[in-house]
Short mmCIF file of C-alpha atoms in Angstrom, two decimals:
data_model
loop_
_atom_site.label_atom_id
_atom_site.label_comp_id
_atom_site.label_asym_id
_atom_site.label_seq_id
_atom_site.Cartn_x
_atom_site.Cartn_y
_atom_site.Cartn_z
CA TYR A 1 -72.77 -0.94 -21.46
CA ASN A 2 -69.73 -3.03 -22.37
CA THR A 3 -66.53 -4.30 -20.82
CA ALA A 4 -64.47 -1.39 -22.17
CA LEU A 5 -66.76 1.11 -20.40
CA ARG A 6 -66.61 -0.88 -17.15
CA ILE A 7 -62.79 -1.00 -17.21
CA ALA A 8 -62.51 2.72 -18.07
CA THR A 9 -64.88 3.57 -15.21
CA GLN A 10 -62.89 1.43 -12.74
CA GLN A 11 -59.66 3.11 -13.75
CA TYR A 12 -61.17 6.58 -13.48
CA LEU A 13 -62.73 5.96 -10.05
CA GLN A 14 -59.48 4.53 -8.69
CA LYS A 15 -57.67 7.68 -9.82
CA ALA A 16 -60.41 10.10 -8.73
CA PHE A 17 -60.54 8.66 -5.17
CA ASN A 18 -56.75 8.16 -4.91
CA SER A 19 -57.29 4.52 -4.13
CA GLU A 20 -54.28 2.24 -3.94
CA GLN A 21 -56.39 -0.90 -4.38
CA PRO A 22 -58.25 -2.09 -7.51
CA VAL A 23 -61.88 -1.01 -7.74
CA GLU A 24 -64.28 -3.91 -7.22
CA PHE A 25 -67.49 -4.18 -9.21
CA THR A 26 -70.72 -6.12 -9.41
CA THR A 27 -72.96 -5.90 -12.45
CA TYR A 28 -76.67 -6.72 -12.42
CA PHE A 29 -78.72 -7.31 -15.58
CA SER A 30 -82.51 -7.34 -15.41
CA GLU A 31 -85.17 -7.91 -18.05
CA SER A 32 -85.27 -4.15 -18.69
CA VAL A 33 -82.98 -2.21 -21.06
CA TYR A 34 -80.76 -1.10 -18.17
CA ALA A 35 -77.67 -2.58 -16.58
CA ARG A 36 -76.59 -1.60 -13.06
CA THR A 37 -72.98 -1.74 -11.91
CA HIS A 38 -72.01 -1.31 -8.27
CA TYR A 39 -68.43 -0.11 -7.81
CA LEU A 40 -66.64 -0.45 -4.48
CA VAL A 41 -63.70 1.95 -4.01
CA ARG A 42 -61.50 1.65 -0.92
CA VAL A 43 -60.18 5.07 0.13
CA ALA A 44 -57.47 5.89 2.63
CA ASP A 45 -58.51 6.97 6.16
CA ASN A 46 -62.21 6.86 5.17
CA ASN A 47 -61.73 10.17 3.35
CA VAL A 48 -65.04 11.36 1.90
CA ASP A 49 -64.00 14.88 0.86
CA PHE A 50 -64.43 14.59 -2.91
CA ALA A 51 -66.06 16.71 -5.64
CA VAL A 52 -68.98 14.39 -6.24
CA SER A 53 -70.53 16.47 -9.02
CA ASP A 54 -67.26 16.48 -10.98
CA ILE A 55 -66.92 12.72 -10.61
CA GLU A 56 -70.51 12.20 -11.75
CA GLN A 57 -69.95 14.42 -14.78
CA ASN A 58 -66.74 12.62 -15.76
CA VAL A 59 -68.34 9.18 -15.43
CA SER A 60 -71.18 10.46 -17.58
CA GLU A 61 -68.68 11.58 -20.22
CA LEU A 62 -67.03 8.15 -20.13
CA SER A 63 -70.37 6.52 -20.90
CA LYS A 64 -70.85 8.55 -24.08
CA SER A 65 -70.09 6.87 -27.37
CA TRP A 66 -67.52 8.26 -29.81
CA ASP A 67 -70.32 9.59 -32.01
CA ASP A 68 -71.97 11.25 -28.99
CA ARG A 69 -68.75 13.12 -28.27
CA LEU A 70 -68.36 14.02 -31.97
CA ILE A 71 -71.85 15.53 -31.96
CA SER A 72 -71.00 17.58 -28.86
CA THR A 73 -67.76 18.75 -30.48
CA ILE A 74 -69.56 19.81 -33.67
CA LYS A 75 -72.21 21.70 -31.69
CA SER A 76 -69.60 23.62 -29.71
CA ALA A 77 -67.55 24.46 -32.82
CA PHE A 78 -70.30 25.61 -35.19
CA GLY A 79 -73.51 27.59 -35.03
CA GLU A 80 -76.85 25.90 -34.60
CA ALA A 81 -77.80 25.90 -38.30
CA LYS A 82 -74.51 24.49 -39.62
CA SER A 83 -74.09 21.96 -36.83
CA VAL A 84 -77.47 20.38 -37.64
CA SER A 85 -76.46 19.65 -41.24
CA LEU A 86 -72.96 18.47 -40.28
CA ILE A 87 -74.31 16.12 -37.60
CA LYS A 88 -76.72 14.68 -40.15
CA GLN A 89 -73.89 14.14 -42.64
CA PHE A 90 -71.12 12.85 -40.38
CA SER A 91 -72.63 11.12 -37.36
CA ASN A 92 -72.01 7.39 -37.88
CA ALA A 93 -69.83 8.28 -40.90
CA PHE A 94 -66.49 7.14 -39.48
CA SER A 95 -65.21 3.59 -39.45
CA GLN A 96 -64.37 1.74 -36.25
CA SER A 97 -60.65 1.80 -37.07
CA TYR A 98 -60.82 5.59 -37.40
CA MET A 99 -62.61 5.95 -34.04
CA ASP A 100 -60.04 3.68 -32.38
CA ASN A 101 -57.17 5.94 -33.50
CA HIS A 102 -58.63 9.47 -33.46
CA LEU A 103 -60.31 11.74 -30.95
CA PRO A 104 -63.55 13.50 -31.97
CA SER A 105 -61.66 16.82 -31.89
CA ALA A 106 -59.28 15.46 -34.55
CA ALA A 107 -62.26 14.31 -36.60
CA LEU A 108 -63.49 17.91 -36.64
CA ALA A 109 -60.38 18.98 -38.58
CA ASP A 110 -60.92 16.11 -41.02
CA ILE A 111 -64.56 17.09 -41.51
CA ASN A 112 -63.50 20.65 -42.36
CA LYS A 113 -61.05 19.33 -44.97
CA VAL A 114 -63.55 16.88 -46.45
CA CYS A 115 -66.10 19.68 -46.84
CA GLU A 116 -63.60 21.59 -49.01
CA LEU A 117 -63.65 18.87 -51.67
CA SER A 118 -65.57 19.52 -54.88
CA ASP A 119 -65.47 18.76 -58.60
CA ASP A 120 -62.96 21.60 -59.00
CA LEU A 121 -60.96 20.53 -55.93
CA PRO A 122 -60.86 16.71 -55.83
CA LEU A 123 -57.83 16.60 -53.51
CA THR A 124 -56.89 18.51 -50.40
CA MET A 125 -54.38 17.83 -47.63
CA LEU A 126 -53.01 18.63 -44.19
CA PHE A 127 -49.25 18.50 -43.56
CA TYR A 128 -48.30 18.93 -39.91
CA ARG A 129 -46.08 17.93 -37.01
CA PRO A 130 -47.94 15.97 -34.31
CA GLN A 131 -48.46 17.94 -31.10
CA GLU A 132 -47.13 15.13 -28.96
CA VAL A 133 -43.65 15.19 -30.55
CA ASP A 134 -40.81 17.61 -29.85
CA LYS A 135 -40.47 20.57 -32.22
CA HIS A 136 -37.00 19.32 -33.17
CA SER A 137 -38.34 15.89 -34.07
CA LYS A 138 -37.95 14.58 -37.61
CA ALA A 139 -41.45 13.08 -37.47
CA VAL A 140 -44.15 14.68 -39.63
CA ARG A 141 -47.58 13.57 -40.79
CA LEU A 142 -49.65 14.07 -43.91
CA LYS A 143 -53.34 13.53 -44.47
CA LEU A 144 -54.65 13.39 -48.03
CA TYR A 145 -58.39 13.82 -48.59
CA HIS A 146 -60.04 12.50 -51.75
CA ARG A 147 -63.58 11.94 -52.99
CA ASP A 148 -65.24 8.71 -54.12
CA GLU A 149 -62.15 6.52 -54.54
CA PRO A 150 -58.98 6.07 -52.47
CA ILE A 151 -55.72 7.36 -53.92
CA HIS A 152 -53.37 4.65 -55.13
CA LEU A 153 -50.38 4.35 -52.86
CA SER A 154 -48.09 3.74 -55.84
CA ASP A 155 -49.02 7.20 -57.18
CA VAL A 156 -48.21 9.00 -53.93
CA LEU A 157 -45.09 7.29 -52.57
CA PRO A 158 -42.68 8.43 -55.34
CA MET A 159 -43.88 12.02 -54.93
CA LEU A 160 -43.29 11.97 -51.17
CA GLU A 161 -39.85 10.42 -51.62
CA ASN A 162 -38.94 13.21 -54.04
CA PHE A 163 -39.81 15.69 -51.29
CA GLY A 164 -37.21 13.94 -49.11
CA LEU A 165 -39.85 12.21 -46.98
CA ARG A 166 -39.54 8.60 -45.83
CA VAL A 167 -42.90 6.95 -45.26
CA ILE A 168 -43.04 4.87 -42.07
CA ASP A 169 -46.72 4.01 -42.02
CA GLU A 170 -49.87 4.67 -44.05
CA THR A 171 -53.48 4.02 -43.06
CA PRO A 172 -56.54 4.67 -45.27
CA TYR A 173 -59.87 5.56 -43.65
CA GLN A 174 -63.25 5.63 -45.36
CA VAL A 175 -65.72 8.35 -44.37
CA LYS A 176 -69.27 7.71 -45.57
CA ALA A 177 -71.25 10.95 -45.35
CA SER A 178 -75.06 10.93 -45.57
CA TYR A 179 -77.04 13.49 -47.52
CA ASP A 180 -80.78 13.92 -48.11
CA ASP A 181 -81.20 11.30 -50.80
CA THR A 182 -77.76 9.78 -51.16
CA SER A 183 -74.43 9.13 -49.52
CA ARG A 184 -70.89 9.95 -50.57
CA ASN A 185 -67.60 8.24 -49.86
CA TYR A 186 -64.58 10.25 -48.81
CA TRP A 187 -61.14 8.83 -48.17
CA VAL A 188 -58.55 10.00 -45.67
CA MET A 189 -55.02 8.68 -46.23
CA ASP A 190 -52.94 9.17 -43.08
CA PHE A 191 -49.15 9.07 -43.57
CA SER A 192 -46.56 8.91 -40.81
CA MET A 193 -43.18 10.06 -42.15
CA LEU A 194 -39.64 11.14 -41.33
CA HIS A 195 -37.60 13.94 -42.90
CA ASN A 196 -33.92 13.85 -41.98
CA ALA A 197 -33.12 17.43 -43.03
CA PHE A 198 -36.37 19.01 -41.89
CA PRO A 199 -35.79 22.49 -40.38
CA PRO A 200 -37.73 22.81 -37.12
CA THR A 201 -37.87 26.60 -37.08
CA ASP A 202 -41.13 27.44 -38.85
CA MET A 203 -43.65 24.63 -39.27
CA ALA A 204 -46.34 26.99 -40.55
CA LEU A 205 -44.10 28.08 -43.44
CA SER A 206 -43.08 24.49 -44.22
CA GLN A 207 -46.74 23.46 -44.21
CA GLU A 208 -47.69 26.21 -46.66
CA LEU A 209 -44.78 25.48 -49.01
CA PHE A 210 -45.30 21.72 -49.01
CA GLN A 211 -49.07 21.80 -49.51
CA SER A 212 -48.80 24.28 -52.37
CA ALA A 213 -46.01 22.32 -54.09
CA PHE A 214 -47.64 18.91 -53.62
CA ALA A 215 -50.89 20.18 -55.14
CA LYS A 216 -48.98 21.51 -58.17
CA VAL A 217 -47.11 18.23 -58.59
CA TRP A 218 -50.42 16.34 -58.38
CA ASP A 219 -51.93 18.60 -61.06
CA ARG A 220 -48.75 18.22 -63.19
CA HIS A 221 -47.99 21.94 -62.99
CA LEU A 222 -44.73 21.12 -61.21
CA GLU A 223 -42.36 18.32 -62.12
CA ASP A 224 -42.05 15.32 -59.85
CA ASP A 225 -38.32 14.93 -59.31
CA ALA A 226 -35.57 15.18 -56.68
CA PHE A 227 -35.36 18.99 -57.02
CA ASN A 228 -38.46 19.08 -54.81
CA ARG A 229 -36.34 18.00 -51.82
CA LEU A 230 -35.26 21.64 -51.54
CA ILE A 231 -38.80 22.72 -50.68
CA LEU A 232 -38.60 21.29 -47.16
CA SER A 233 -34.84 21.14 -46.59
CA ALA A 234 -34.32 24.83 -47.50
CA ASN A 235 -37.89 26.21 -47.11
CA ILE A 236 -37.98 27.25 -50.78
CA SER A 237 -41.23 27.47 -52.73
CA GLY A 238 -41.88 25.07 -55.58
CA ARG A 239 -41.97 28.01 -57.96
CA LYS A 240 -38.45 29.10 -56.99
CA VAL A 241 -37.13 25.54 -57.23
CA THR A 242 -38.23 25.69 -60.87
CA ILE A 243 -35.36 28.15 -61.48
CA LEU A 244 -32.76 25.50 -60.67
CA ARG A 245 -34.68 22.79 -62.52
CA ALA A 246 -34.94 24.91 -65.69
CA TYR A 247 -31.23 25.72 -65.68
CA ALA A 248 -30.48 22.00 -65.21
CA LYS A 249 -32.47 21.22 -68.37
CA TYR A 250 -30.47 23.86 -70.25
CA MET A 251 -27.25 22.44 -68.80
CA ARG A 252 -28.15 19.03 -70.25
CA GLN A 253 -29.05 20.52 -73.61
CA THR A 254 -25.64 22.19 -73.86
CA GLY A 255 -23.87 18.83 -73.64
CA SER A 256 -23.34 18.31 -69.91
CA LEU A 257 -22.37 14.73 -69.04
CA PHE A 258 -24.26 14.86 -65.74
CA SER A 259 -27.77 13.39 -65.68
CA ILE A 260 -30.74 15.40 -64.44
CA ASP A 261 -31.01 13.10 -61.40
CA TYR A 262 -27.36 13.68 -60.51
CA ILE A 263 -27.75 17.45 -60.83
CA ALA A 264 -30.91 17.34 -58.70
CA ASN A 265 -29.19 15.27 -56.01
CA THR A 266 -26.29 17.74 -56.01
CA VAL A 267 -28.40 20.86 -55.41
CA ALA A 268 -30.47 18.96 -52.81
CA ALA A 269 -27.28 17.96 -50.98
CA TYR A 270 -26.30 21.63 -50.53
CA PRO A 271 -29.57 23.42 -49.66
CA ASP A 272 -27.81 26.53 -48.32
CA ILE A 273 -25.86 27.00 -51.58
CA SER A 274 -28.98 26.31 -53.65
CA ALA A 275 -30.87 28.98 -51.70
CA LEU A 276 -28.05 31.45 -52.43
CA LEU A 277 -28.15 30.63 -56.16
CA ILE A 278 -31.86 31.45 -56.15
CA ASP A 279 -31.14 34.65 -54.20
CA LEU A 280 -28.62 35.63 -56.89
CA PHE A 281 -31.18 35.04 -59.64
CA GLU A 282 -33.82 37.01 -57.76
CA TYR A 283 -31.45 39.91 -57.09
CA ARG A 284 -30.63 40.15 -60.79
CA PHE A 285 -34.16 39.87 -62.18
CA THR A 286 -36.80 40.80 -59.59
CA PRO A 287 -38.68 43.77 -61.09
CA ASN A 288 -38.15 47.21 -59.54
CA THR A 289 -34.95 46.11 -57.80
CA LYS A 290 -32.19 48.67 -58.20
CA PHE A 291 -29.16 46.69 -59.33
CA LYS A 292 -25.90 47.28 -57.48
CA ALA A 293 -22.74 45.48 -58.57
CA LYS A 294 -21.42 45.46 -55.00
CA GLU A 295 -24.49 43.59 -53.73
CA GLN A 296 -24.15 41.02 -56.50
CA ASP A 297 -20.44 40.59 -55.76
CA LYS A 298 -21.28 40.04 -52.11
CA LEU A 299 -23.66 37.22 -53.03
CA LEU A 300 -21.09 35.73 -55.40
CA GLN A 301 -18.40 35.76 -52.73
CA GLU A 302 -20.72 34.08 -50.25
CA ILE A 303 -21.48 31.30 -52.74
CA ILE A 304 -17.81 30.84 -53.64
CA SER A 305 -16.80 30.71 -49.98
CA LYS A 306 -19.35 27.96 -49.35
CA LEU A 307 -17.91 26.01 -52.26
CA ASP A 308 -14.88 25.36 -50.04
CA SER A 309 -17.01 22.86 -48.14
CA VAL A 310 -17.90 20.97 -51.35
CA SER A 311 -15.35 18.16 -51.47
CA ASN A 312 -16.76 16.38 -54.54
CA LEU A 313 -15.24 17.78 -57.73
CA ASP A 314 -18.29 16.98 -59.87
CA ASP A 315 -20.60 18.76 -57.41
CA ASP A 316 -18.29 21.77 -57.49
CA ARG A 317 -18.41 21.83 -61.30
CA ILE A 318 -22.23 21.69 -61.32
CA ILE A 319 -22.62 24.56 -58.85
CA ARG A 320 -20.09 26.71 -60.73
CA ARG A 321 -21.93 26.01 -63.99
CA TYR A 322 -25.11 27.29 -62.30
CA LEU A 323 -23.23 30.49 -61.44
CA ASP A 324 -22.06 30.86 -65.04
CA MET A 325 -25.56 30.33 -66.45
CA ILE A 326 -27.23 32.79 -64.08
CA LEU A 327 -24.61 35.46 -64.82
CA ALA A 328 -25.01 34.79 -68.56
CA THR A 329 -28.78 35.37 -68.39
CA VAL A 330 -29.86 38.82 -69.53
CA ARG A 331 -33.65 38.58 -69.41
CA THR A 332 -36.38 36.27 -68.13
CA ASN A 333 -40.18 36.02 -68.07
CA PHE A 334 -40.10 34.36 -64.63
CA TYR A 335 -41.85 37.31 -62.95
CA GLN A 336 -44.40 38.01 -65.69
CA PRO A 337 -47.92 37.00 -64.63
CA THR A 338 -50.62 35.81 -67.02
CA GLN A 339 -53.54 38.08 -67.92
CA GLN A 340 -55.42 36.50 -65.01
CA GLY A 341 -52.57 37.38 -62.63
CA ASP A 342 -51.36 33.79 -62.19
CA GLU A 343 -47.82 32.47 -62.52
CA LYS A 344 -46.92 31.41 -66.04
CA ALA A 345 -46.59 27.68 -66.52
CA TYR A 346 -43.38 28.10 -68.49
CA VAL A 347 -40.09 29.89 -67.84
CA SER A 348 -37.89 31.43 -70.52
CA PHE A 349 -34.33 32.75 -70.25
CA LYS A 350 -32.52 34.95 -72.75
CA MET A 351 -28.88 33.90 -72.57
CA ARG A 352 -25.50 35.01 -73.84
CA PRO A 353 -23.78 31.64 -74.46
CA GLU A 354 -20.38 33.27 -74.98
CA LEU A 355 -20.28 34.04 -71.24
CA ILE A 356 -20.58 30.34 -70.35
CA PRO A 357 -17.27 28.42 -70.44
CA ASP A 358 -16.90 25.24 -72.52
CA MET A 359 -20.04 25.76 -74.57
CA PRO A 360 -20.25 23.73 -77.80
CA LEU A 361 -19.84 25.54 -81.12
CA PRO A 362 -21.32 27.32 -82.97
CA LEU A 363 -22.15 29.95 -80.34
CA PRO A 364 -25.13 32.18 -81.11
CA LYS A 365 -24.94 35.78 -79.90
CA PHE A 366 -28.16 35.23 -77.93
CA GLU A 367 -30.22 32.15 -77.17
CA ILE A 368 -33.70 31.88 -75.69
CA PHE A 369 -34.33 28.70 -73.70
CA VAL A 370 -37.88 27.78 -72.69
CA TYR A 371 -38.71 25.32 -69.91
CA SER A 372 -42.14 23.89 -69.15
CA PRO A 373 -43.36 20.62 -67.57
CA ARG A 374 -45.54 20.19 -70.67
CA VAL A 375 -42.51 20.46 -72.96
CA GLU A 376 -40.61 17.99 -70.82
#
């Protein structure tokens, strides 16, 4: 019994009985372990036609602690055997600040994510749009789950900013799970963010693309730079964004005066054109695609027509150089898997430099350019 329970009960009874007046109360404490509270509810026209059993059940639910409700939620979500072990591990595991801000049903999702963590998977995440916001809202949330130690905010913020996300708020929560002979600390970092160019059409796809790309950036399999803004603004996978990043590195190596950051900001500023550049690359080099010059010309014309909306001359030059480089590419290993069937960590292009305007001399007949985050 506490004041918060008494106030919650008063509010519920006033609503349940449709009373227009505040609910009065008198509390009696004896020498026993029980407290007795007498509530007086004034109803209109002495109406006594109420579902008493429902009211009793709801008051009973109000009197349960947060952990009591978590235990009930776990029991209803899992089988008997698994729920016993989870209740043992996670009852009394959450901090007071976590319980103040989360429902037990939300904690169930966090428990599932925490249980995924292992030596081979030290980090997992959940990127989502809150249910209470409109589907066209720019608000998104991210939860990062980590074992033993909290993630340093200075490590995460630059990555999120490179995805085009603006962090509004961040709250860390400690989860202390109990096992047979020991306990283990887990950390939940809860980010509230905004994304100005976030497409509201398919949150499930955006979630999949972001979580995959963020994990690769964290493991240093994908570079952490402004090219990653295309992942959410254009719903492009991190792997496909690598195409534009690799060509940008080649552009710099051939003497371009534009910095990598400037090139990245340019392609991020025109996500629809960037998506078409990737489509052009894929049409030319996806295995088992029957090449048709008319289809390629159609893509080229669509890109060129969109260039009319690019008012900045430097941006126009960068996009046209991308076109020249893609058309000058004759082969690539982009679609070759490793022996284990995974994507290769490096990308190589076989180029014909003579097809690219303003290339520095001497021009080789062919040139093979290799890009890899490890090389960079």
